[in-house]
Amino acid sequence: MAIERTLSIIKPDATRRNLTGKINAKFEDAGLRIIAQKRIQLTEAQAGKFYEVHKERPFYGELCEFMASAPVVVQVLEGENAIAKNREVMGATNPADAAPGTVRAEFAESVGENSVHGSDAPETAAEEIAFYFSGLELVG
Ligand code: CMP
């Protein structure tokens, strides 16, 4: 199995409820290493650029507004099959469909305010990591 890196975001609904540590514990318990992490405040324009792929979706405006509503924690997770493993730990996008024990089953408030984001493929992981982190910040 390949060692991969993936971009993770702990979203405003979770930082607001002080859940960063509890969510990080789930990543670490699953064998994912947090090799870079910072807490930042996005503007709506920055959130819009990050989620540009969803520009035509009806929830795009709401999503950008939400992502800029409080600080987020952006992080790089590393490990064997990190992209798929992180998606397993997060659970389904809609918390109503998320398996028990997953981050979204335990903490997400709705499909929009769903506590975490994770990259969905190697190409998007590389792009999303580069969106938030410089090479100098990735120390492994
Ligand atoms: P995320 O994994 O960050 O990728 C895109 C985000 O859009 C998704 O998580 C949700 O937060 C949001 N999203 C997806 N579907 C909907 C929806 N039907 N209504 C509102 N937000 C949504």
mmCIF file of C-alpha atoms and ligand atoms in Angstrom:
data_model
loop_
_atom_site.group_PDB
_atom_site.id
_atom_site.type_symbol
_atom_site.label_atom_id
_atom_site.label_comp_id
_atom_site.label_asym_id
_atom_site.label_seq_id
_atom_site.Cartn_x
_atom_site.Cartn_y
_atom_site.Cartn_z
ATOM 1 C CA MET A 1 0.000 0.000 0.000
ATOM 2 C CA ALA A 2 1.173 3.482 -0.822
ATOM 3 C CA ILE A 3 1.926 6.210 1.709
ATOM 4 C CA GLU A 4 -0.302 9.114 0.684
ATOM 5 C CA ARG A 5 -1.032 12.649 1.838
ATOM 6 C CA THR A 6 -4.480 14.200 1.904
ATOM 7 C CA LEU A 7 -5.872 17.627 2.739
ATOM 8 C CA SER A 8 -8.270 17.792 5.663
ATOM 9 C CA ILE A 9 -10.303 20.757 6.921
ATOM 10 C CA ILE A 10 -11.975 20.943 10.319
ATOM 11 C CA LYS A 11 -14.888 23.220 9.486
ATOM 12 C CA PRO A 12 -16.447 26.200 11.345
ATOM 13 C CA ASP A 13 -19.260 24.186 12.961
ATOM 14 C CA ALA A 14 -16.597 22.025 14.639
ATOM 15 C CA THR A 15 -14.091 24.753 15.616
ATOM 16 C CA ARG A 16 -16.994 26.739 17.102
ATOM 17 C CA ARG A 17 -17.870 23.757 19.340
ATOM 18 C CA ASN A 18 -14.196 23.225 20.360
ATOM 19 C CA LEU A 19 -14.037 19.782 18.690
ATOM 20 C CA THR A 20 -10.581 20.018 17.058
ATOM 21 C CA GLY A 21 -8.896 17.699 19.561
ATOM 22 C CA LYS A 22 -11.673 15.094 19.476
ATOM 23 C CA ILE A 23 -11.598 15.002 15.662
ATOM 24 C CA ASN A 24 -7.782 14.850 15.575
ATOM 25 C CA ALA A 25 -7.895 11.891 17.984
ATOM 26 C CA LYS A 26 -10.072 10.001 15.475
ATOM 27 C CA PHE A 27 -7.516 10.643 12.698
ATOM 28 C CA GLU A 28 -4.609 9.541 14.898
ATOM 29 C CA ASP A 29 -6.453 6.476 16.213
ATOM 30 C CA ALA A 30 -6.952 5.408 12.575
ATOM 31 C CA GLY A 31 -3.186 5.633 11.953
ATOM 32 C CA LEU A 32 -3.190 8.965 10.119
ATOM 33 C CA ARG A 33 -0.350 11.340 11.050
ATOM 34 C CA ILE A 34 -1.075 15.091 11.177
ATOM 35 C CA ILE A 35 2.107 16.289 9.468
ATOM 36 C CA ALA A 36 0.992 19.919 9.025
ATOM 37 C CA GLN A 37 -1.765 21.946 10.647
ATOM 38 C CA LYS A 38 -2.864 25.564 11.022
ATOM 39 C CA ARG A 39 -5.944 27.445 12.181
ATOM 40 C CA ILE A 40 -6.943 30.163 9.739
ATOM 41 C CA GLN A 41 -9.892 32.466 9.000
ATOM 42 C CA LEU A 42 -10.987 32.181 5.354
ATOM 43 C CA THR A 43 -12.652 35.026 3.495
ATOM 44 C CA GLU A 44 -15.723 34.137 1.419
ATOM 45 C CA ALA A 45 -13.636 34.759 -1.723
ATOM 46 C CA GLN A 46 -10.933 32.317 -0.579
ATOM 47 C CA ALA A 47 -13.564 29.696 0.291
ATOM 48 C CA GLY A 48 -15.123 30.288 -3.131
ATOM 49 C CA LYS A 49 -11.804 29.665 -4.862
ATOM 50 C CA PHE A 50 -11.197 26.467 -2.888
ATOM 51 C CA TYR A 51 -14.690 25.137 -3.706
ATOM 52 C CA GLU A 52 -14.709 26.468 -7.304
ATOM 53 C CA VAL A 53 -15.595 22.983 -8.612
ATOM 54 C CA HIS A 54 -19.017 23.399 -6.921
ATOM 55 C CA LYS A 55 -19.643 26.893 -8.412
ATOM 56 C CA GLU A 56 -22.761 25.832 -10.308
ATOM 57 C CA ARG A 57 -24.330 23.930 -7.389
ATOM 58 C CA PRO A 58 -27.306 25.530 -5.613
ATOM 59 C CA PHE A 59 -25.565 25.356 -2.228
ATOM 60 C CA TYR A 60 -22.348 27.135 -3.370
ATOM 61 C CA GLY A 61 -23.147 30.555 -1.848
ATOM 62 C CA GLU A 62 -24.246 29.030 1.431
ATOM 63 C CA LEU A 63 -21.127 26.813 1.512
ATOM 64 C CA CYS A 64 -18.750 29.782 0.995
ATOM 65 C CA GLU A 65 -20.545 31.874 3.608
ATOM 66 C CA PHE A 66 -20.410 28.997 6.108
ATOM 67 C CA MET A 67 -16.701 28.293 5.510
ATOM 68 C CA ALA A 68 -15.912 31.966 6.247
ATOM 69 C CA SER A 69 -18.176 32.147 9.323
ATOM 70 C CA ALA A 70 -15.498 31.108 11.869
ATOM 71 C CA PRO A 71 -11.911 29.794 11.815
ATOM 72 C CA VAL A 72 -11.087 26.481 10.171
ATOM 73 C CA VAL A 73 -8.183 24.111 10.869
ATOM 74 C CA VAL A 74 -6.449 23.021 7.669
ATOM 75 C CA GLN A 75 -4.195 20.026 7.913
ATOM 76 C CA VAL A 76 -2.236 17.467 5.941
ATOM 77 C CA LEU A 77 -2.776 13.855 6.965
ATOM 78 C CA GLU A 78 -0.255 11.216 5.963
ATOM 79 C CA GLY A 79 -0.404 7.438 6.069
ATOM 80 C CA GLU A 80 -1.044 4.257 4.124
ATOM 81 C CA ASN A 81 -3.977 4.886 1.786
ATOM 82 C CA ALA A 82 -4.529 8.193 3.573
ATOM 83 C CA ILE A 83 -7.099 9.518 1.083
ATOM 84 C CA ALA A 84 -9.494 6.569 1.387
ATOM 85 C CA LYS A 85 -8.752 6.080 5.088
ATOM 86 C CA ASN A 86 -9.595 9.690 5.862
ATOM 87 C CA ARG A 87 -12.854 9.373 3.927
ATOM 88 C CA GLU A 88 -13.687 6.301 5.994
ATOM 89 C CA VAL A 89 -12.953 8.148 9.255
ATOM 90 C CA MET A 90 -15.062 11.147 8.107
ATOM 91 C CA GLY A 91 -18.105 9.106 7.054
ATOM 92 C CA ALA A 92 -20.667 10.014 4.390
ATOM 93 C CA THR A 93 -21.123 13.699 3.420
ATOM 94 C CA ASN A 94 -24.644 13.682 4.859
ATOM 95 C CA PRO A 95 -24.404 12.810 8.571
ATOM 96 C CA ALA A 96 -27.752 10.989 8.267
ATOM 97 C CA ASP A 97 -25.957 8.432 6.058
ATOM 98 C CA ALA A 98 -22.666 8.320 8.000
ATOM 99 C CA ALA A 99 -21.641 5.041 9.651
ATOM 100 C CA PRO A 100 -21.593 4.918 13.455
ATOM 101 C CA GLY A 101 -18.300 6.027 14.986
ATOM 102 C CA THR A 102 -17.348 8.277 12.071
ATOM 103 C CA VAL A 103 -16.618 11.992 12.590
ATOM 104 C CA ARG A 104 -19.743 13.064 10.729
ATOM 105 C CA ALA A 105 -22.024 10.572 12.513
ATOM 106 C CA GLU A 106 -20.788 11.842 15.880
ATOM 107 C CA PHE A 107 -20.323 15.539 15.266
ATOM 108 C CA ALA A 108 -21.828 16.864 12.006
ATOM 109 C CA GLU A 109 -24.926 19.043 12.251
ATOM 110 C CA SER A 110 -26.207 18.779 8.655
ATOM 111 C CA VAL A 111 -25.088 18.015 5.086
ATOM 112 C CA GLY A 112 -23.811 21.593 4.789
ATOM 113 C CA GLU A 113 -22.323 21.946 8.282
ATOM 114 C CA ASN A 114 -20.624 18.576 8.247
ATOM 115 C CA SER A 115 -17.552 19.226 10.436
ATOM 116 C CA VAL A 116 -14.811 18.046 8.057
ATOM 117 C CA HIS A 117 -13.618 18.070 4.461
ATOM 118 C CA GLY A 118 -11.210 15.551 2.925
ATOM 119 C CA SER A 119 -9.685 15.287 -0.560
ATOM 120 C CA ASP A 120 -11.306 12.691 -2.820
ATOM 121 C CA ALA A 121 -8.414 11.574 -5.081
ATOM 122 C CA PRO A 122 -4.605 11.870 -5.412
ATOM 123 C CA GLU A 123 -4.800 14.729 -7.967
ATOM 124 C CA THR A 124 -7.208 16.796 -5.868
ATOM 125 C CA ALA A 125 -5.185 16.029 -2.709
ATOM 126 C CA ALA A 126 -2.046 17.479 -4.330
ATOM 127 C CA GLU A 127 -3.948 20.577 -5.522
ATOM 128 C CA GLU A 128 -5.738 21.109 -2.212
ATOM 129 C CA ILE A 129 -2.542 20.697 -0.138
ATOM 130 C CA ALA A 130 -0.791 23.265 -2.363
ATOM 131 C CA PHE A 131 -3.773 25.645 -1.915
ATOM 132 C CA TYR A 132 -3.086 25.928 1.849
ATOM 133 C CA PHE A 133 0.536 24.876 2.437
ATOM 134 C CA SER A 134 3.952 25.674 0.994
ATOM 135 C CA GLY A 135 6.538 22.901 0.585
ATOM 136 C CA LEU A 136 8.466 24.406 3.522
ATOM 137 C CA GLU A 137 5.528 23.725 5.850
ATOM 138 C CA LEU A 138 5.462 19.989 5.057
ATOM 139 C CA VAL A 139 8.095 18.502 7.288
ATOM 140 C CA GLY A 140 6.741 14.923 7.393
HETATM 141 P P1 CMP B 1 -17.149 18.714 1.420
HETATM 142 O O1 CMP B 1 -16.628 17.340 1.550
HETATM 143 O O2 CMP B 1 -16.365 19.805 2.050
HETATM 144 O O3 CMP B 1 -17.346 19.055 -0.133
HETATM 145 C C1 CMP B 1 -18.294 19.967 -0.612
HETATM 146 C C2 CMP B 1 -19.225 20.433 0.460
HETATM 147 O O4 CMP B 1 -20.434 20.959 -0.002
HETATM 148 C C3 CMP B 1 -19.673 19.253 1.308
HETATM 149 O O5 CMP B 1 -18.593 18.746 2.061
HETATM 150 C C4 CMP B 1 -20.804 19.864 2.083
HETATM 151 O O6 CMP B 1 -20.355 20.633 3.175
HETATM 152 C C5 CMP B 1 -21.386 20.798 1.047
HETATM 153 N N1 CMP B 1 -22.627 20.227 0.506
HETATM 154 C C6 CMP B 1 -22.746 19.105 -0.225
HETATM 155 N N2 CMP B 1 -24.043 18.890 -0.524
HETATM 156 C C7 CMP B 1 -24.746 19.889 0.036
HETATM 157 C C8 CMP B 1 -26.117 20.209 0.089
HETATM 158 N N3 CMP B 1 -27.038 19.460 -0.510
HETATM 159 N N4 CMP B 1 -26.484 21.322 0.770
HETATM 160 C C9 CMP B 1 -25.544 22.102 1.376
HETATM 161 N N5 CMP B 1 -24.212 21.839 1.353
HETATM 162 C C10 CMP B 1 -23.833 20.739 0.710
#
